[in-house]
Structures are given as C-alpha cells and as structure tokens.
Coordinates of C-alpha atoms in Angstrom, one line a residue:
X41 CA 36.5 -21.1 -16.2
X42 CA 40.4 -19.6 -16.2
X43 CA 39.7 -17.8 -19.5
X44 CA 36.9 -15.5 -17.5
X45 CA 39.3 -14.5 -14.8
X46 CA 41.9 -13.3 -17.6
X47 CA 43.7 -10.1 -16.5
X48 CA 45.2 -7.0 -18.8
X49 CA 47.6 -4.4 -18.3
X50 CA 46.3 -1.8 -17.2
X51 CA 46.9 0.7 -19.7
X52 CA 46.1 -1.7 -22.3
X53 CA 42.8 -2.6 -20.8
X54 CA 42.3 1.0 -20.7
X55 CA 42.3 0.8 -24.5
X56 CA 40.1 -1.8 -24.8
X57 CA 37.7 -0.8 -22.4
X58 CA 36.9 2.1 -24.1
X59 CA 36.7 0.4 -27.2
X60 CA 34.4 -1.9 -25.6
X61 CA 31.9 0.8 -24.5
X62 CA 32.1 2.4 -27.8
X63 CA 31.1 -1.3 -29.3
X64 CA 28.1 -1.6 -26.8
X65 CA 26.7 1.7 -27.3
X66 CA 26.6 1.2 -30.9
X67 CA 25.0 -2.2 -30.5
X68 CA 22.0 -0.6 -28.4
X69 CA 21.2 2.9 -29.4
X70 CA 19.3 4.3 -27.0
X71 CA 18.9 1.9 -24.6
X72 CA 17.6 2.5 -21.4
X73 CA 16.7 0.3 -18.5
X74 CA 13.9 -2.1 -18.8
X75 CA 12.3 -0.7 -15.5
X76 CA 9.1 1.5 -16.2
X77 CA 9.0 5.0 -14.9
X78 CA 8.2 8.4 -15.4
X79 CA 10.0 9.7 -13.1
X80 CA 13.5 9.4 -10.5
X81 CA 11.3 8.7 -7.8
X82 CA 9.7 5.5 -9.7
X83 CA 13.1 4.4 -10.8
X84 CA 14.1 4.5 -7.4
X85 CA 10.7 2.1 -6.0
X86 CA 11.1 -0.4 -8.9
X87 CA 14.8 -0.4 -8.4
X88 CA 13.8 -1.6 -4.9
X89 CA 11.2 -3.8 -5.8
X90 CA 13.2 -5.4 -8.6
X91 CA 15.9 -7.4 -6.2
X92 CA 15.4 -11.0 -6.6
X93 CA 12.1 -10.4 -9.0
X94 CA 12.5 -9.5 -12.8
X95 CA 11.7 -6.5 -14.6
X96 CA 9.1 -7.3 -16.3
X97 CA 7.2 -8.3 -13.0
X98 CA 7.8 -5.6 -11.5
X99 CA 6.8 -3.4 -14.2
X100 CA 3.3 -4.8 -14.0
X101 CA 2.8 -4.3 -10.2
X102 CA 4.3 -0.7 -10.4
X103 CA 1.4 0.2 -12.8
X104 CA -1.1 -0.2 -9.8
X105 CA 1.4 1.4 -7.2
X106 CA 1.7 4.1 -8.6
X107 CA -1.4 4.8 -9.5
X108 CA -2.4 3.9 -6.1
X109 CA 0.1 5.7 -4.1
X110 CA 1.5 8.7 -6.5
X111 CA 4.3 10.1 -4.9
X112 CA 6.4 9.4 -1.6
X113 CA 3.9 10.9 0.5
X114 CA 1.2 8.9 0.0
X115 CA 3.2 5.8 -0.3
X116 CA 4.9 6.8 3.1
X117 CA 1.0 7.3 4.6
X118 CA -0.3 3.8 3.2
X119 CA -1.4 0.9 5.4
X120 CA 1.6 -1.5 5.5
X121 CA -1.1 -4.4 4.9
X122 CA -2.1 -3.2 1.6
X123 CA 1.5 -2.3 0.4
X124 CA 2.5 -5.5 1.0
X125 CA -0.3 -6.7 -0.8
X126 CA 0.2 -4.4 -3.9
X127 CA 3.9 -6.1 -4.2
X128 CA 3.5 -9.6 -3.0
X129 CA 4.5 -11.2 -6.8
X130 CA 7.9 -9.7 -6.0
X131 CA 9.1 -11.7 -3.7
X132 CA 9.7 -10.8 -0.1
X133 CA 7.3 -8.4 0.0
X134 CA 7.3 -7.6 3.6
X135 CA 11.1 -6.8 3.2
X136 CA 10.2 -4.6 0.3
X137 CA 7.4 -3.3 1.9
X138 CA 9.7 -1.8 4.6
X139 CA 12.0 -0.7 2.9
X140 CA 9.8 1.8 -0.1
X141 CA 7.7 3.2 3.0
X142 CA 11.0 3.9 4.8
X143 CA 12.4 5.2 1.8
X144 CA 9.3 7.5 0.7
X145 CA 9.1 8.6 4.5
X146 CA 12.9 9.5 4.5
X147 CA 12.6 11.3 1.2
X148 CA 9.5 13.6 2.4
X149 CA 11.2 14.3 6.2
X150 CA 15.0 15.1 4.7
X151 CA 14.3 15.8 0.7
X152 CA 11.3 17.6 0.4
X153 CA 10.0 14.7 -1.1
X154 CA 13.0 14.8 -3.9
X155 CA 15.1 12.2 -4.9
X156 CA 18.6 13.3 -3.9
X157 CA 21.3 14.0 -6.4
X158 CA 24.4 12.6 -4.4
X159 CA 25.4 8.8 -4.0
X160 CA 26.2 9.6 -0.1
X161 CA 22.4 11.3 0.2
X162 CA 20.8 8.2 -1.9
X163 CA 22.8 5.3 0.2
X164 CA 21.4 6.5 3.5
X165 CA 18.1 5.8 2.6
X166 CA 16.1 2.8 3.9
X167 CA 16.7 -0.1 1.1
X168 CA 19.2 1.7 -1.2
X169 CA 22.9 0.2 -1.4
X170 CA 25.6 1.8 -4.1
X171 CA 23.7 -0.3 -7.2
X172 CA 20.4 1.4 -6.9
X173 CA 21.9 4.2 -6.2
X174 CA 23.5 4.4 -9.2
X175 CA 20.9 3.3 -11.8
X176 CA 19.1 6.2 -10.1
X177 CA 21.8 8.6 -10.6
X178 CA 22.5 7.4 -14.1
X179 CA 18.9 6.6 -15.4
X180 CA 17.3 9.3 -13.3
X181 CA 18.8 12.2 -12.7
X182 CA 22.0 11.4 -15.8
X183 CA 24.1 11.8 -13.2
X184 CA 27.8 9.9 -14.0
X185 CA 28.9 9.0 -10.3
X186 CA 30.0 5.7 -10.7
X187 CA 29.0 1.9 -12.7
X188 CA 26.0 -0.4 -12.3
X189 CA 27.4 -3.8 -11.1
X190 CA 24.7 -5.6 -10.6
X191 CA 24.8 -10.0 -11.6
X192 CA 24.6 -9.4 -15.3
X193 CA 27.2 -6.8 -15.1
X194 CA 29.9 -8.7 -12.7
X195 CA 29.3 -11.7 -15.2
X196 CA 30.2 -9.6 -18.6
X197 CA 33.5 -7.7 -16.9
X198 CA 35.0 -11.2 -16.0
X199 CA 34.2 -12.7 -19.1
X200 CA 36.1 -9.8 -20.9
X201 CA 38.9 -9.7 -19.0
X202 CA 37.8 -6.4 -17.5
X203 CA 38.2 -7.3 -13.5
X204 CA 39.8 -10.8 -11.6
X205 CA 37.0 -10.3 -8.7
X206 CA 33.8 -11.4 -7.5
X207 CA 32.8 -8.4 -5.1
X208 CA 30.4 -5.7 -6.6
X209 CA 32.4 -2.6 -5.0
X210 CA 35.9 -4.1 -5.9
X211 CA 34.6 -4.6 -9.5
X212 CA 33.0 -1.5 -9.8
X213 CA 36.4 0.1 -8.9
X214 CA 38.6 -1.7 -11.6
X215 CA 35.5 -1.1 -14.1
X216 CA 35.8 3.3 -13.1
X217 CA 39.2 2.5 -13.6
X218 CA 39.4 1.6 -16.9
X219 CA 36.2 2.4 -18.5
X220 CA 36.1 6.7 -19.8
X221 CA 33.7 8.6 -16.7
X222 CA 32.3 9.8 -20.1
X223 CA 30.7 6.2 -21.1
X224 CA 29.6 5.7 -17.4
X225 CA 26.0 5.9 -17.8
X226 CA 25.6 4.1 -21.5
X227 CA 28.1 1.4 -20.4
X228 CA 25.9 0.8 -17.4
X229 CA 22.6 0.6 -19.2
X230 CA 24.1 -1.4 -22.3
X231 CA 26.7 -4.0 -20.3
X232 CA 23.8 -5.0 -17.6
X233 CA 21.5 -5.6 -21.2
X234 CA 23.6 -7.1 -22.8
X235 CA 24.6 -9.8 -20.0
X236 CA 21.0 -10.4 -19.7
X237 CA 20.0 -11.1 -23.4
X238 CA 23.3 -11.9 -24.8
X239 CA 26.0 -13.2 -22.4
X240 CA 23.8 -15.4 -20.2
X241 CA 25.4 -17.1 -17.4
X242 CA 24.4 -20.9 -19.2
X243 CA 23.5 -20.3 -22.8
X244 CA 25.6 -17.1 -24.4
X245 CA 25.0 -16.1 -27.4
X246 CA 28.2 -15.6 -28.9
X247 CA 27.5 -15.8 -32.3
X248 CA 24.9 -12.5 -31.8
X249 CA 27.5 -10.5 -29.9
X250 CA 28.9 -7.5 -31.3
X251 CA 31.9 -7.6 -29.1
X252 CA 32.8 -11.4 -29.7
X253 CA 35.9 -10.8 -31.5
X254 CA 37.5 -8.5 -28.5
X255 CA 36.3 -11.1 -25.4
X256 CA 39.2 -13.5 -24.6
X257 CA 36.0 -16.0 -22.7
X258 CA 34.9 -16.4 -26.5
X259 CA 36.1 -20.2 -27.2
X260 CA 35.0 -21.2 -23.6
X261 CA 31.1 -19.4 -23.5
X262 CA 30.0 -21.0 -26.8
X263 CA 26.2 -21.8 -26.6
X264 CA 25.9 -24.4 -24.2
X265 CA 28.9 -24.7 -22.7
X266 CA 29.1 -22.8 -19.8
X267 CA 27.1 -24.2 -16.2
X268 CA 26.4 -22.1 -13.3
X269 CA 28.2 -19.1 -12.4
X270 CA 30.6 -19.9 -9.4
X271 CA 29.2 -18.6 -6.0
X272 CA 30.1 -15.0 -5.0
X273 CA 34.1 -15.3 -3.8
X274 CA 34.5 -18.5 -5.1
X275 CA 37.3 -18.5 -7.9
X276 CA 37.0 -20.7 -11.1
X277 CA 39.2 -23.4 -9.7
X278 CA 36.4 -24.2 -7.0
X279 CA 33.8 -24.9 -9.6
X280 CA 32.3 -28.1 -9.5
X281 CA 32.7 -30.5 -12.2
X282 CA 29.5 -31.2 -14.5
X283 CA 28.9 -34.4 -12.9
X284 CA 29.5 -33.8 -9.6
X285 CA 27.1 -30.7 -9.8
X286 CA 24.3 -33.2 -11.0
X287 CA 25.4 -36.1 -8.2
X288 CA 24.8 -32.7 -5.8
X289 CA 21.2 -31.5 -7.9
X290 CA 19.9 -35.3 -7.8
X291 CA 20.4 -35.6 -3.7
X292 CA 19.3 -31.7 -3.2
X293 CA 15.8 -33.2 -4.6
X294 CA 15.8 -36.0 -2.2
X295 CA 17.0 -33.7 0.8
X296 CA 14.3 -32.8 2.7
X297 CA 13.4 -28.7 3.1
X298 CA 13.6 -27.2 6.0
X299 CA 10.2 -25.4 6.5
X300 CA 10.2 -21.4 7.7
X301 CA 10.7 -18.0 6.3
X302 CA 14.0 -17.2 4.1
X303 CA 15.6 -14.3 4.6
X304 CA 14.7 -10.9 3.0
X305 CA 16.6 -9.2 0.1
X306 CA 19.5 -7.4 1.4
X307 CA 20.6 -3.5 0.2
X308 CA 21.2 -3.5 -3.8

C-alpha cells in the first residue's frame, strides 16, 4: 500500500508528530503496558517471555513464576527442566528458558541482582535486544532513552507517514527524530496499544481512531481492506495481489510440512 510508505518533510513531520503524541496520550490516559509486574525485574522476564506469545499468556504463566522463583537468584538457581516447564504455553520454551536463567544469573554476578539503568548495561544481557530494553527503561525504571518499535509500532509509523522503512533500529531513529524525547515513554506505551486494538494489520478500526483525521493511510486502511503486512524489507510494491496470495495459501495447505524443530525467538 503506497499511501503507508508516504514521507514528510522533516520539519513538518516534526509538527505533526508531536501533535500526534499529544493525540494518543489523550486517547489513553494512563496507559501502561499490558504486561503484569510489580517490579523492573518482572517487566524485564515477561518482556522476554512475551516474543512470539501474547500478553495475556504470558501474564498467566508469570503468576506461577514468580511466585515460584521470586527474584533473579532463585530463578538463576532453578532446575532448567522445571523452568521450561513453568513457560512451555509460551512458545519456544527452551529458548526462553535460556535466555531468563542467563539473564537472572547475569543480573546477580554484574548487578547485584538490579536491573541496570543504561540501554548499553540492559543489551548485554542474555535475551535482551534494544526493544526490551526499552520497554524496561520506559515502563520500569521511567527512563526516556529511546522508542518501543516493536510489530504494532513499525505498522502505525508507516501508516502515518512517520518513517519509509521496515527495520526496527532505522525506524526507531526517524521516530527519536521527530517525535519530542519528552513524549518518549507515553508515545511508546500508547502507539504499540493502539496498533494492537485499533490499527490492526487486517481489520483497522478507523472509524474508532482518535488520530484518523491526521493519518494520510486513512482512505486505504478502512475496515477490511487491508491484507497482510508485507514481510520485513519488502516494500509495498512487492505485495502480493489478493488472489495470488490465496492461489499461494490454497497450495501452502496441500504442501507437505517438513517435520523438526523451528528455530527459537531471536533478541527483542
């Protein structure tokens, strides 16, 4: 979809970004993430636990983690068995599994069992790339280091003209750019819920959105008109057309599987 790959100048993007923020935060007083947690060390373990899984899921199995394992000692002293077990529902639970008991470990040996404060402290821990890092800074510590991009996010800054690319890092750039350090945390929180219950990659719901009238993707993401998301570096142009994306779905069915492990969740 052209309209969702729209650029702005930048000083007049600048303007409406801001604007933009301002319009979100109103829409969502508040708001904070939909993870559970008491704490920046549970933000950080369901922040982990939450790639390729939903909130919601994972907010049920942290309930018995952390009352199981408290605090990144005991977590980092648990039998890997009955980790893995505790957050199997995930999804790739051994992955996971690794990478919280890494984490906890790292956080007792280095951090005094503290979650660190800095994004360069947070990225070198097992199973923490610049997203998680920055929902923990943000939602954990209120720490305004840099944007949550995570699929919800990239989805809404396209759609409103806010960035032209596809890669986390190079959108989060153009959003710091353009979006007041000030808003930083709210915008995160309130653009990632508002992709996920209001601009939906296939069904958005433009008549509910606050910001409808400032989104040039408006007249193209009408409920129901929009199909799946283009893969990751893919530009609009290379979208397949409706029918040839259900020719492709009808002889994915009949394809056979090949049997076998997938691949773990990578850093988030």
């Amino acid at each position: 979809m052209g309209t969702e790959r729209t650029a702005y100048p930048r000083a007049a993007t600048r303007g409406r970004a801001a604007r933009l923020a301002a319009a979100l935060r109103r829409s969502r007083p508040g708001a904070r993430v939909e993870l559970d947690h008491t704490d920046p060390y549970q933000l950080l373990v369901a922040t982990i636990l939450s790639a390729q899984s939903t909130d919601a899921r994972v907010n049920i199995v942290t309930r018995d983690l952390f009352r199981t394992w408290p605090d990144p000692a005991s977590l980092a002293r648990a039998p890997r068995a009955k980790v893995e077990a505790a957050i199997r529902s995930t999804g790739f639970f051994r992955a996971k599994a690794k990478s919280i008991q890494g984490c906890a470990r790292a956080l007792v040996e280095r951090h005094a069992g503290q979650v660190p404060r800095t994004m360069e402290d947070l990225v070198r821990l097992p199973g923490v790339g610049r997203k998680t890092a920055n929902v923990v800074l943000g939602a954990g510590h209120g720490i305004a280091a840099g944007i949550v991009v995570d699929t919800h996010m990239a989805r809404v800054a396209r759609r409103l003209g806010l960035t032209r690319s596809d890669d986390p890092v190079a959108i989060e750039r153009d959003l710091m750019a353009i979006v007041p350090p000030a808003d930083w945390i709210a915008f995160s929180i309130a653009g990632v819920l508002h992709g996920r219950h209001v601009c939906q990659a296939r069904r958005p719901r433009c008549t509910a959105c606050p910001i409808a009238d400032d989104c040039p993707s408006r007249d193209s993401t009408s409920e129901g008109a929009v199909g799946p998301e283009p893969r990751s570096g893919a530009g609009a142009a290379g979208a397949r057309r409706p029918a040839a994306r259900a020719i492709t779905r009808a002889a994915d069915r009949r394809r056979p599987r090949p049997r076998g492990r997938g691949r773990g969740p990578g850093r988030s």
